[in-house]
mmCIF file of C-alpha atoms and ligand atoms in Angstrom:
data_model
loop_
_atom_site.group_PDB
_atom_site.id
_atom_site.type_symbol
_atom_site.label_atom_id
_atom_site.label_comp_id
_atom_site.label_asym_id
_atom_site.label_seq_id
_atom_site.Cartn_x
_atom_site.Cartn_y
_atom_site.Cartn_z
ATOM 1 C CA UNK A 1 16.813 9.982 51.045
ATOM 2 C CA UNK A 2 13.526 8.368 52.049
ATOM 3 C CA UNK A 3 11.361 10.716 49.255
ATOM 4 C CA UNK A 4 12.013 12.017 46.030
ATOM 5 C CA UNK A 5 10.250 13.671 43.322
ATOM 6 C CA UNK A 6 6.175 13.540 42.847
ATOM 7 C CA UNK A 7 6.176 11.497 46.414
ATOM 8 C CA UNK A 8 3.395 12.679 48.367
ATOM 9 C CA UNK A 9 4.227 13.724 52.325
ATOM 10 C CA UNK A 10 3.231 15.522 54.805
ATOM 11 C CA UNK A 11 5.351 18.414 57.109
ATOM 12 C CA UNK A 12 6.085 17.407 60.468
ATOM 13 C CA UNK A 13 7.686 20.278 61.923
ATOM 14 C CA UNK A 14 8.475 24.284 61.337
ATOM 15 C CA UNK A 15 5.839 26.574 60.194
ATOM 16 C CA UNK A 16 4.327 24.343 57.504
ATOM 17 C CA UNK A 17 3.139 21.474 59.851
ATOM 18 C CA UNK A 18 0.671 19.404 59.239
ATOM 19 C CA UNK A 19 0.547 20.629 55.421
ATOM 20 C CA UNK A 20 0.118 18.233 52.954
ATOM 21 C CA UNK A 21 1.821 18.158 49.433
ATOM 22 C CA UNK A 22 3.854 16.739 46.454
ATOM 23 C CA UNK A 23 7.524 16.746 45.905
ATOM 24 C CA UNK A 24 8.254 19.110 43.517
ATOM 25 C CA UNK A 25 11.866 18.935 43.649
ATOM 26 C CA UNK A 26 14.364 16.613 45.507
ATOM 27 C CA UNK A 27 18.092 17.503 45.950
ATOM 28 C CA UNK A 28 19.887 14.249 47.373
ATOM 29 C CA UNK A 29 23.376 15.946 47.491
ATOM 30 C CA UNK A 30 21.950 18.771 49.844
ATOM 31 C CA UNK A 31 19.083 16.257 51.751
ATOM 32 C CA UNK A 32 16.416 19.306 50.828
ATOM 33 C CA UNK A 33 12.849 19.011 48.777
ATOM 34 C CA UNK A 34 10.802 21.289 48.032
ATOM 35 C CA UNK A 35 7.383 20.802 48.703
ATOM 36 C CA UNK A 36 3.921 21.770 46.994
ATOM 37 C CA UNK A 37 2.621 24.926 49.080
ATOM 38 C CA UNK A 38 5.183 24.852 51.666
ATOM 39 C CA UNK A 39 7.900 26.871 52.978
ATOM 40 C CA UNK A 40 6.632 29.540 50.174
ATOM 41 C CA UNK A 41 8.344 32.617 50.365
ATOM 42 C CA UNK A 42 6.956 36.132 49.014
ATOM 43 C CA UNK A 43 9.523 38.066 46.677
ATOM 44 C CA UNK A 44 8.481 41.892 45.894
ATOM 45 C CA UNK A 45 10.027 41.559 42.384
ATOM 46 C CA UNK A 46 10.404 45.022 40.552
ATOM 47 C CA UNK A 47 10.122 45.023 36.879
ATOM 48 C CA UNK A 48 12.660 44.592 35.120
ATOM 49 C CA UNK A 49 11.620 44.658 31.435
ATOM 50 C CA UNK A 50 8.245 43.764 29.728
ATOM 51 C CA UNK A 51 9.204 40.226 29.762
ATOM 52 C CA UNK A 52 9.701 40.206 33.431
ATOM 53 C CA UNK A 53 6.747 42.694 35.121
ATOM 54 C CA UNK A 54 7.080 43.350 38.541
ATOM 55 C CA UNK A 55 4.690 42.649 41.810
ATOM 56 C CA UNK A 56 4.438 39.430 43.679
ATOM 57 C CA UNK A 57 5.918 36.646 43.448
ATOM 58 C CA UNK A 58 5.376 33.801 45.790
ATOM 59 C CA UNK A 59 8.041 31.142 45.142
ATOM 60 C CA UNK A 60 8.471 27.208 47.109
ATOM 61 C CA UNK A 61 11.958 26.768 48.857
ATOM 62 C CA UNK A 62 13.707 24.054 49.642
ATOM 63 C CA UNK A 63 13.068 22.097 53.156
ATOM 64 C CA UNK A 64 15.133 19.715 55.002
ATOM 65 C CA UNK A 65 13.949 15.948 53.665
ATOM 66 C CA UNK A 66 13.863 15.131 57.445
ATOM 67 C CA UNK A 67 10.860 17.401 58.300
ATOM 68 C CA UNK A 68 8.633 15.714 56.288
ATOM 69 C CA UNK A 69 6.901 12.096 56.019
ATOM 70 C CA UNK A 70 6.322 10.238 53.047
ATOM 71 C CA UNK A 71 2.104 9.385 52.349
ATOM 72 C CA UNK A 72 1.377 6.049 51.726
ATOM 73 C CA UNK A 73 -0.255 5.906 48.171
ATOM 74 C CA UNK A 74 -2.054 2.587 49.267
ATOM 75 C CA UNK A 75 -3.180 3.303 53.104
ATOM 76 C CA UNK A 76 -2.984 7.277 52.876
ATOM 77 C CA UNK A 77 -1.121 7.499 56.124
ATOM 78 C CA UNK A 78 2.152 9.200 56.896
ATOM 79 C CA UNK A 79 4.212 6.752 57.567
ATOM 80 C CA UNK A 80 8.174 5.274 57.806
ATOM 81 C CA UNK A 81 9.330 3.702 55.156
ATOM 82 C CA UNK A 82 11.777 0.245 55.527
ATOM 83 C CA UNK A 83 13.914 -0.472 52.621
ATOM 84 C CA UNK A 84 13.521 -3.773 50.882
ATOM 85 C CA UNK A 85 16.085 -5.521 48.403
ATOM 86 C CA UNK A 86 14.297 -7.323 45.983
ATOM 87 C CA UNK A 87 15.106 -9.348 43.015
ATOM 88 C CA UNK A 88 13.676 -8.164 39.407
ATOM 89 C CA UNK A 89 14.147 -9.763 36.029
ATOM 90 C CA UNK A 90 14.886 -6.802 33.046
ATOM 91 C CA UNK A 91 13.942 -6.928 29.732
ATOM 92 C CA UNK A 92 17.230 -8.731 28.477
ATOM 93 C CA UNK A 93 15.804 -11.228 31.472
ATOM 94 C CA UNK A 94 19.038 -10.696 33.603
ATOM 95 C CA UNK A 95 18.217 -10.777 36.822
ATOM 96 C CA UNK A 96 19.183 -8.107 39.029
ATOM 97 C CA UNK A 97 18.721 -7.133 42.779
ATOM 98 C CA UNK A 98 16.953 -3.807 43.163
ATOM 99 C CA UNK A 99 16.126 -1.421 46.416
ATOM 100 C CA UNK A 100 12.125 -0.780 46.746
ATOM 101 C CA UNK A 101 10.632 1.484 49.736
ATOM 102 C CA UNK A 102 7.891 -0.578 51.685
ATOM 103 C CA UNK A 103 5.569 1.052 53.702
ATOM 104 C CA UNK A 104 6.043 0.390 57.852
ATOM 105 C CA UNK A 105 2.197 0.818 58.569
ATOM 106 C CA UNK A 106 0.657 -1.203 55.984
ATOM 107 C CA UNK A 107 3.574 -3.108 54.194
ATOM 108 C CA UNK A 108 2.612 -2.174 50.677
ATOM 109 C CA UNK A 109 5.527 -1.530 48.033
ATOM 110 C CA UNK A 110 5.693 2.153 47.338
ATOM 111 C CA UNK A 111 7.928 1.777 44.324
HETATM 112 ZN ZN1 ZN B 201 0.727 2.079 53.682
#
């Protein structure tokens, strides 16, 4: 997927566009998120014992990873992101290639 968990994005279609929020949860397998504010749906929970008291419960569900764009955390735009393969050294100084997500409006590294 092109976002994962604590990503910042922005909705671009269904009843949440336009909204603005953080990735709370991110299931690859399924190509869902769940997103900060969005897609919140209203439950009219009864109680069911005193550890669990009824009335409202407003709860975030999952939305498909392709209605929303990832945030740039250097330009603040929504934007594409490219995929990059990049070479890093680890701590045991092996070298190894790694994938990083590059921004597409302003080129910055996002991770
Ligand atoms: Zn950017």
């Amino acid at each position: 997927m092109h976002v994962k968990s604590n990503d910042q994005v922005v909705v671009i279609s269904g009843k949440d566009k336009g909204k603005k929020g953080k990735i709370t949860a991110a299931f690859p397998k399924t190509g869902r998120v769940i997103v900060e504010g969005v897609n919140v749906a209203t439950k009219h929970q009864k109680a069911r014992n005193a550890m669990q008291p009824g009335g409202i419960i407003k709860k975030e569900l999952p939305i498909d990873a392709s209605n929303v764009m990832l945030v740039c955390s250097k330009c603040g735009k929504a934007t594409r992101v490219a995929h990059k393969v990049t070479t890093v050294t680890n701590d045991a100084g092996k070298q190894t290639r790694k994938m990083i997500r590059v921004c597409k409006k302003c080129n910055a590294e996002i991770d």
